[in-house]
JSON list of C-alpha atoms in Angstrom, two decimals:
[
{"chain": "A", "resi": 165, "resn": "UNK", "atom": "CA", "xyz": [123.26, 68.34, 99.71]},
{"chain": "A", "resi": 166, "resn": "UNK", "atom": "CA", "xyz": [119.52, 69.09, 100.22]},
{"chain": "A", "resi": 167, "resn": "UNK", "atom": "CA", "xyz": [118.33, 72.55, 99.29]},
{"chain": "A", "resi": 168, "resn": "UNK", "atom": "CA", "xyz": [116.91, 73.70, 102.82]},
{"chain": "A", "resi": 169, "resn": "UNK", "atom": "CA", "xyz": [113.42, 74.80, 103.05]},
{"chain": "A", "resi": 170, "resn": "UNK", "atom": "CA", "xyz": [112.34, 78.94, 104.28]},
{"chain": "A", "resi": 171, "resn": "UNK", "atom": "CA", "xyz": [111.40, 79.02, 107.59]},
{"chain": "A", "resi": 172, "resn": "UNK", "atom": "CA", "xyz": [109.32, 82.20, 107.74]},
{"chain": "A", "resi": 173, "resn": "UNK", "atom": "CA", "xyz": [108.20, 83.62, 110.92]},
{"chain": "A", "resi": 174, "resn": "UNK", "atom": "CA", "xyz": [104.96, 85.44, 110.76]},
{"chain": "A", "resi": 175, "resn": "UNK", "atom": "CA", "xyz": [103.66, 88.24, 113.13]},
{"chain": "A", "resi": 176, "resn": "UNK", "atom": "CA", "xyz": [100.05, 88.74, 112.85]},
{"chain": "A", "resi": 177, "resn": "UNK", "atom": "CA", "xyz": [98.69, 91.37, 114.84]},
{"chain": "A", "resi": 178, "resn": "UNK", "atom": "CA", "xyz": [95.91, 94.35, 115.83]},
{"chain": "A", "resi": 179, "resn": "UNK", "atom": "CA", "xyz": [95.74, 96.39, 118.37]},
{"chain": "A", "resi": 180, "resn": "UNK", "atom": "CA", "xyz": [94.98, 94.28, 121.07]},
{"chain": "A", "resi": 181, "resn": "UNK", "atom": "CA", "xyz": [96.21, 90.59, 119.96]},
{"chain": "A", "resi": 182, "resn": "UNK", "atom": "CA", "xyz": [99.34, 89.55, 118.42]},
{"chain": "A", "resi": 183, "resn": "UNK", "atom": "CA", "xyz": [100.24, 86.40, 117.59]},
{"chain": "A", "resi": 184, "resn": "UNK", "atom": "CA", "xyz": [103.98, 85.10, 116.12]},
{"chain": "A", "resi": 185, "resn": "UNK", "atom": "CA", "xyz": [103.88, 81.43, 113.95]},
{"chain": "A", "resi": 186, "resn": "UNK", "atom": "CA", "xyz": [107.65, 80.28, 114.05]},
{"chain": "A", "resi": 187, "resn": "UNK", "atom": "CA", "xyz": [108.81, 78.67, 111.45]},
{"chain": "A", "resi": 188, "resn": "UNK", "atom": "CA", "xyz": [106.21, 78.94, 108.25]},
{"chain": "A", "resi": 189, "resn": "UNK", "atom": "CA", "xyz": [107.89, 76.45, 105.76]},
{"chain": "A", "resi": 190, "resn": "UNK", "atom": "CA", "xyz": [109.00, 73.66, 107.44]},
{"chain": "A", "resi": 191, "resn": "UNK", "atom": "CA", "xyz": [107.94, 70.40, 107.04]},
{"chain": "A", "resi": 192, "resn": "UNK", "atom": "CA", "xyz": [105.88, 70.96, 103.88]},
{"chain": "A", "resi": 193, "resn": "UNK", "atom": "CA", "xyz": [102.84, 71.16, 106.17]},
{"chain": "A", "resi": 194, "resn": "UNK", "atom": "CA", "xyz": [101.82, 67.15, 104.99]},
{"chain": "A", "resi": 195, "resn": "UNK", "atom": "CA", "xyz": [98.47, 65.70, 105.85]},
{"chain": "A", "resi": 196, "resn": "UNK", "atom": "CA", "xyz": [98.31, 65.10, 109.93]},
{"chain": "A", "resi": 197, "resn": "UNK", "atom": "CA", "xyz": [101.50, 67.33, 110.07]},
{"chain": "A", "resi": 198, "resn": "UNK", "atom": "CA", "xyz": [101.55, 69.89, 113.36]},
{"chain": "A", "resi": 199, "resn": "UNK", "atom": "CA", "xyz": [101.27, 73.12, 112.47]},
{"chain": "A", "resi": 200, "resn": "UNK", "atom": "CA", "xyz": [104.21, 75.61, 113.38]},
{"chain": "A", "resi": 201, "resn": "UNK", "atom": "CA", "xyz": [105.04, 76.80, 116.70]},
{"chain": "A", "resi": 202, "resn": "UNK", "atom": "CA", "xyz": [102.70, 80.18, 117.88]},
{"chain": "A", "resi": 203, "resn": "UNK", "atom": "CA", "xyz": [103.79, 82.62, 120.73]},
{"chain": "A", "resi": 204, "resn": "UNK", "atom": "CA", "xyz": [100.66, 84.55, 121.49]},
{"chain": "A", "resi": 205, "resn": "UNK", "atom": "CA", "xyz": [99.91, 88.32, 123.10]},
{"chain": "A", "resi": 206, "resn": "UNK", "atom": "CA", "xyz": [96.82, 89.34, 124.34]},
{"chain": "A", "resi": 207, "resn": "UNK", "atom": "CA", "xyz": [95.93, 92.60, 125.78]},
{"chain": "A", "resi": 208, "resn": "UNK", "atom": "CA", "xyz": [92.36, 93.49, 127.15]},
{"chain": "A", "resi": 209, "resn": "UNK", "atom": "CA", "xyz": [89.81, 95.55, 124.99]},
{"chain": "A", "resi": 210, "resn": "UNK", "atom": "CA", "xyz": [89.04, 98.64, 126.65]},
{"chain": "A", "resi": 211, "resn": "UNK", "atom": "CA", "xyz": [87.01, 100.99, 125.38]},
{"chain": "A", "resi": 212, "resn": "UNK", "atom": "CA", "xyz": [88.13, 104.84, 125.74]},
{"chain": "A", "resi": 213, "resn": "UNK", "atom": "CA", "xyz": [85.12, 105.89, 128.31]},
{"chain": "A", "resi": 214, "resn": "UNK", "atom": "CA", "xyz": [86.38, 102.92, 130.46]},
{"chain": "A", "resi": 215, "resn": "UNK", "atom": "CA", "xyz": [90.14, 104.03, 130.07]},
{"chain": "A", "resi": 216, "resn": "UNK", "atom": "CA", "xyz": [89.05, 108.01, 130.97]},
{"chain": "A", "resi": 217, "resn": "UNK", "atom": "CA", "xyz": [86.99, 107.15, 133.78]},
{"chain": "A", "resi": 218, "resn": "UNK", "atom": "CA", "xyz": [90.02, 107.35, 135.75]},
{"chain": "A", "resi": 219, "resn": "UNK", "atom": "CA", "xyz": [90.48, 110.76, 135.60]},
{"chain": "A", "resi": 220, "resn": "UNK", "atom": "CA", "xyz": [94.26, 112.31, 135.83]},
{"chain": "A", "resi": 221, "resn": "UNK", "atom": "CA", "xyz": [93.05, 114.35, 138.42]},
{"chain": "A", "resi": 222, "resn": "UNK", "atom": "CA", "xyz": [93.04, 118.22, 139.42]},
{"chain": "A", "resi": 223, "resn": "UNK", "atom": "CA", "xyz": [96.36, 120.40, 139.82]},
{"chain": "A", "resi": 224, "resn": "UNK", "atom": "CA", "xyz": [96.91, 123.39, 141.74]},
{"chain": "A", "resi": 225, "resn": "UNK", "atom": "CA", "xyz": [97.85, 126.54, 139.61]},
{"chain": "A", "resi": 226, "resn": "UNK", "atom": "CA", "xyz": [101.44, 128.22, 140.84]},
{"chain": "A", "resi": 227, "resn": "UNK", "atom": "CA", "xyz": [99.42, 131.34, 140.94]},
{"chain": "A", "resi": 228, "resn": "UNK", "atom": "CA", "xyz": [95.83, 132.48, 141.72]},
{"chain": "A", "resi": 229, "resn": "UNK", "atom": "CA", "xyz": [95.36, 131.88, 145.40]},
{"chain": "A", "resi": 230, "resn": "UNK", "atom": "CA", "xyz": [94.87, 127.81, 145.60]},
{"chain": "A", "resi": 231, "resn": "UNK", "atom": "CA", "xyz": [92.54, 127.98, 142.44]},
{"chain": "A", "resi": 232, "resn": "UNK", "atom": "CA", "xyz": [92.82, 124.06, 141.03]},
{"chain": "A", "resi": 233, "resn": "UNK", "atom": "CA", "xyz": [91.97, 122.62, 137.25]},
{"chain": "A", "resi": 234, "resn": "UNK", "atom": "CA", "xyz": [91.48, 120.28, 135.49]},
{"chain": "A", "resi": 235, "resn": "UNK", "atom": "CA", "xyz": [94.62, 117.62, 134.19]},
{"chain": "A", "resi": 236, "resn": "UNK", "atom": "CA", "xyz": [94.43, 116.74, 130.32]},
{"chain": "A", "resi": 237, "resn": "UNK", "atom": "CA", "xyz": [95.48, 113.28, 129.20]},
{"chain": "A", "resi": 238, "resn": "UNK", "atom": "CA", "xyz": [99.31, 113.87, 128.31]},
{"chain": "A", "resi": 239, "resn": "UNK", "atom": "CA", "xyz": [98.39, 111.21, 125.59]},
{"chain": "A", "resi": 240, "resn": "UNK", "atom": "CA", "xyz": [95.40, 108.58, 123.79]},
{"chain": "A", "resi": 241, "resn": "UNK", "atom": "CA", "xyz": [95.68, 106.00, 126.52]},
{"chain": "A", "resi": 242, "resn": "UNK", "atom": "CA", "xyz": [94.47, 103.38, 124.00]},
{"chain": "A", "resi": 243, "resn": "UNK", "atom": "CA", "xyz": [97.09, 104.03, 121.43]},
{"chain": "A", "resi": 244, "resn": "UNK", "atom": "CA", "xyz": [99.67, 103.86, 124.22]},
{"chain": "A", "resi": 245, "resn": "UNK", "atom": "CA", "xyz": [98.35, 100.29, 125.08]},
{"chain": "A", "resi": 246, "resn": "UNK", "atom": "CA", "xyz": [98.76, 99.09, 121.39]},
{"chain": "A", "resi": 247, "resn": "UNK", "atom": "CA", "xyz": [102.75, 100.91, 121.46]},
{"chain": "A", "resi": 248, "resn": "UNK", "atom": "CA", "xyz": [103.28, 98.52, 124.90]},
{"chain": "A", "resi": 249, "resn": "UNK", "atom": "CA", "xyz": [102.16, 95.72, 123.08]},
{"chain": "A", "resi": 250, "resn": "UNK", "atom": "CA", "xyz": [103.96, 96.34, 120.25]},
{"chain": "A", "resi": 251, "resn": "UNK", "atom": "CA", "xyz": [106.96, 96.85, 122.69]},
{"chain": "A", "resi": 252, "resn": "UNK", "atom": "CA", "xyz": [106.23, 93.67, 123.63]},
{"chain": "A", "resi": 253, "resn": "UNK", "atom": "CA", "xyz": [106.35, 91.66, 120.42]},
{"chain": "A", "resi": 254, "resn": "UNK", "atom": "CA", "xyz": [109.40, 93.24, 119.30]},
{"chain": "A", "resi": 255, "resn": "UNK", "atom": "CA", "xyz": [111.36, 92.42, 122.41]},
{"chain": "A", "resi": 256, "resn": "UNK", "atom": "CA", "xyz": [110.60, 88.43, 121.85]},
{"chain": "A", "resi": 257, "resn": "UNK", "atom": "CA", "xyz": [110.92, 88.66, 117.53]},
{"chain": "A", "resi": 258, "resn": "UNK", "atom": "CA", "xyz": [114.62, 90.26, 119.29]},
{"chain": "A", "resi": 259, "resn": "UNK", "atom": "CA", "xyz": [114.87, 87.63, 121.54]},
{"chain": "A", "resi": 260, "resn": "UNK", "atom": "CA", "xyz": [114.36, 84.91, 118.80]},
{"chain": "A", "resi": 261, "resn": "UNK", "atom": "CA", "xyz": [116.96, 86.75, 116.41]},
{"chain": "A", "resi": 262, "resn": "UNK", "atom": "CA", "xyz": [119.66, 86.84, 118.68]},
{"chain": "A", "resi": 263, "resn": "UNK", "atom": "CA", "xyz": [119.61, 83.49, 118.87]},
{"chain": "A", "resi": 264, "resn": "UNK", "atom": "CA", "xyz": [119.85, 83.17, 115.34]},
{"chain": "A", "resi": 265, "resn": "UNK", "atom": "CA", "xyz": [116.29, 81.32, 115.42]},
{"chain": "A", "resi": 266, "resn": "UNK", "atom": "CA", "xyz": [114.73, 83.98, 113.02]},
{"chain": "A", "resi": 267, "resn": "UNK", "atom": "CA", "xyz": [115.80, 84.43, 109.68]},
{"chain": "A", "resi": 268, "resn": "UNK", "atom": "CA", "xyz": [112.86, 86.15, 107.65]},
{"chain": "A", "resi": 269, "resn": "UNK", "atom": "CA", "xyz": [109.91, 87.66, 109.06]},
{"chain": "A", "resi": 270, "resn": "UNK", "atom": "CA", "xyz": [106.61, 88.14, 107.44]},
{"chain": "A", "resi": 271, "resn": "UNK", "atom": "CA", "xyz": [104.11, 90.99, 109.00]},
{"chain": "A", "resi": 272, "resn": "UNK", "atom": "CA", "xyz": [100.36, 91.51, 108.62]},
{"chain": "A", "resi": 273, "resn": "UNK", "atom": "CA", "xyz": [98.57, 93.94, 110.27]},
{"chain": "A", "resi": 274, "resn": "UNK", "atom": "CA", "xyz": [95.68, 96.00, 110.74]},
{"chain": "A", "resi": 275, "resn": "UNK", "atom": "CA", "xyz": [96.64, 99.31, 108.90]},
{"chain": "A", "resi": 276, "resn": "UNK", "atom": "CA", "xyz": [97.27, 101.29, 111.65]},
{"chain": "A", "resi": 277, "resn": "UNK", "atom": "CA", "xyz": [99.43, 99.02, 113.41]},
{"chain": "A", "resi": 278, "resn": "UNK", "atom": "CA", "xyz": [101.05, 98.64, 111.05]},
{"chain": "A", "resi": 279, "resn": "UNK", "atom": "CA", "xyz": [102.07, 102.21, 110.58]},
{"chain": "A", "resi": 280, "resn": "UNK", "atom": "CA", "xyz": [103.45, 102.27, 114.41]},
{"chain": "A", "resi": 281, "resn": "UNK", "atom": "CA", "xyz": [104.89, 98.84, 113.81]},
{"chain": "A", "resi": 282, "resn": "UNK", "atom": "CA", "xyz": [106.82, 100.42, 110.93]},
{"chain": "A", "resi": 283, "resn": "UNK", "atom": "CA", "xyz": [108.50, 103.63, 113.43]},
{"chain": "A", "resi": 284, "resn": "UNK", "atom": "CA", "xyz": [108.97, 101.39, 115.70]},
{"chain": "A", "resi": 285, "resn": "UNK", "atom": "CA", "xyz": [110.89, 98.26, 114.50]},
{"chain": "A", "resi": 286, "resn": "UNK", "atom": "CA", "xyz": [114.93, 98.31, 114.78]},
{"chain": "A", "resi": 287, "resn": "UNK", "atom": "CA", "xyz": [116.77, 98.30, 112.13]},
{"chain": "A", "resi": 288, "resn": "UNK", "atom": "CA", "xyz": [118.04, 94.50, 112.68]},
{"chain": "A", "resi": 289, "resn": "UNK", "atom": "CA", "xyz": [114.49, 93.40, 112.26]},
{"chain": "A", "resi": 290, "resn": "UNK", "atom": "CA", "xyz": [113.36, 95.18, 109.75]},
{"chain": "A", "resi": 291, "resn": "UNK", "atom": "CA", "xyz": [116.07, 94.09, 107.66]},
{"chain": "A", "resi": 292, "resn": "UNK", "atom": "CA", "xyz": [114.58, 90.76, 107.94]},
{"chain": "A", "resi": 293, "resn": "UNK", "atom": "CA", "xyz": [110.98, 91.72, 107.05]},
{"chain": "A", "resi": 294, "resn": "UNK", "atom": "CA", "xyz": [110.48, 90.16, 103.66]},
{"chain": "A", "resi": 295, "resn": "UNK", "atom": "CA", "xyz": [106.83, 91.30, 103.40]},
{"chain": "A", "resi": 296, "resn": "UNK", "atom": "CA", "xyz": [104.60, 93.16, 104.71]},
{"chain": "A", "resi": 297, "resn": "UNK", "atom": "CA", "xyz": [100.75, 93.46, 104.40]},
{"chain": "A", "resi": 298, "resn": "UNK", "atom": "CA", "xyz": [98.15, 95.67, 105.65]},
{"chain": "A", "resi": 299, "resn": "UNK", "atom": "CA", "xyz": [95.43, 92.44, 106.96]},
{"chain": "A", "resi": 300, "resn": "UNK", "atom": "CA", "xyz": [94.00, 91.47, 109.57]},
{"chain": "A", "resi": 301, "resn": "UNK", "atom": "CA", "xyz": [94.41, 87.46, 109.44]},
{"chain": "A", "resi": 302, "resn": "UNK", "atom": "CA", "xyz": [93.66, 87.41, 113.47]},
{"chain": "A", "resi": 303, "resn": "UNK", "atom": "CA", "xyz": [89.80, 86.02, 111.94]},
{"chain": "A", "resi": 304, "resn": "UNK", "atom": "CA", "xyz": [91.34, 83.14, 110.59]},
{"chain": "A", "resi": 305, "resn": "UNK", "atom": "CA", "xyz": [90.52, 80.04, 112.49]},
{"chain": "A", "resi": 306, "resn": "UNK", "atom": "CA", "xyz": [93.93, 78.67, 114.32]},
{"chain": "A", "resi": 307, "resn": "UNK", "atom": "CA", "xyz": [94.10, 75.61, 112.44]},
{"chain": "A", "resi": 308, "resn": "UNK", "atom": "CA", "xyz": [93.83, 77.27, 108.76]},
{"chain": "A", "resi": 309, "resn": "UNK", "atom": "CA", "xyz": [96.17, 80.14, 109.78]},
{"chain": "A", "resi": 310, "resn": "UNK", "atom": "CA", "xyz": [99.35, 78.73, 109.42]},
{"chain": "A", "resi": 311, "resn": "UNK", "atom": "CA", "xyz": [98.93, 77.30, 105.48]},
{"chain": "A", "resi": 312, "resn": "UNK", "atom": "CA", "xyz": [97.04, 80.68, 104.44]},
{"chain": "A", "resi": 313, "resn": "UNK", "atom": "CA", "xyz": [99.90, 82.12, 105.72]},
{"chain": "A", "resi": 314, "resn": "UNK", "atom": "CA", "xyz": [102.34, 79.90, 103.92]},
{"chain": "A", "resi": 315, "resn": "UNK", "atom": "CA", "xyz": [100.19, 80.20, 100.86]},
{"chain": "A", "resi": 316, "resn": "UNK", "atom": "CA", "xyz": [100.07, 84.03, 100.91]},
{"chain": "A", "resi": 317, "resn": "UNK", "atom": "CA", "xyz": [103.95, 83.59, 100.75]},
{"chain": "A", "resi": 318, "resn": "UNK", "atom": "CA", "xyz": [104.36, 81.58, 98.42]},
{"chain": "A", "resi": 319, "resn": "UNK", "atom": "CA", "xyz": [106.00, 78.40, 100.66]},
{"chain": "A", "resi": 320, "resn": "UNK", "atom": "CA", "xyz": [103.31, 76.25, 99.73]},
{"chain": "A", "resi": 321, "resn": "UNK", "atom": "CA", "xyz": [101.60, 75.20, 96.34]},
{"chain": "A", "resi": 322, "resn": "UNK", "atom": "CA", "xyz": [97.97, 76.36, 95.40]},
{"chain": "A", "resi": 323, "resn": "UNK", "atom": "CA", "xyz": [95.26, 74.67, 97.62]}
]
């Protein structure tokens, strides 16, 4: 009986971009082979004067005679983009685990993401992080990505 191969699924990710390559592993990545499977997430860049131009708005005060203020952001709009995102790629990694698809996952991530990453993940999925990495491999050209990957985990030899 042949000894079957990791298939690592790796979530590379910033704050705006995510991307997920199924199935790190397989194959042996041979000369000519494809590389693995990638679901991708993409949000737009916004920079925080953009974001605030849209003011909240004024409020009346419930006393004073009809004076109005000021609304404060309730929170950093940009940092609630990145937690949707994030919401985002952990409802597919789910998606993929309850069908049994995803076995070990594999997470680098710009430090900060990382951190909300880590308070966010269930415990299901975290159980099947087997490492983790503070790195932002989003620079990598596509078609290197996948065997620096594997490489960085140890599922393929040396180059």
């Amino acid at each position: 009986m042949p000894i079957e191969k990791r298939k690592v699924w790796a979530l590379v990710m910033n704050s705006t971009h995510a991307r997920i390559l199924r199935d790190l592993g397989a194959g042996g990545r041979e000369a000519g082979a494809a590389p693995p499977a990638e679901i991708e997430f993409r949000i737009d860049a916004k920079q925080l004067g953009d974001v605030m131009a849209d003011r909240p708005g004024r409020s009346f005060a419930s006393f004073g005679g009809g004076r109005r203020s000021a609304m404060e952001y309730g929170s950093d709009p940009l940092a609630e983009e990145t937690r949707s995102l994030i919401r985002d790629v952990i409802a597919e990694l789910e998606k993929h685990q309850r069908r049994n698809a995803l076995r070990e996952l594999a997470i680098y991530a710009e430090a900060s993401v990382l951190g909300e990453l880590r308070k966010m993940l269930p415990g299901p999925l975290r159980a099947l992080v087997c490492k983790e990495a503070s790195a932002n491999y989003l620079q990598t050209p596509p078609q290197e990505l996948s065997a620096a990957l594997a490489r960085d985990l140890g599922l393929l030899g040396p180059r």
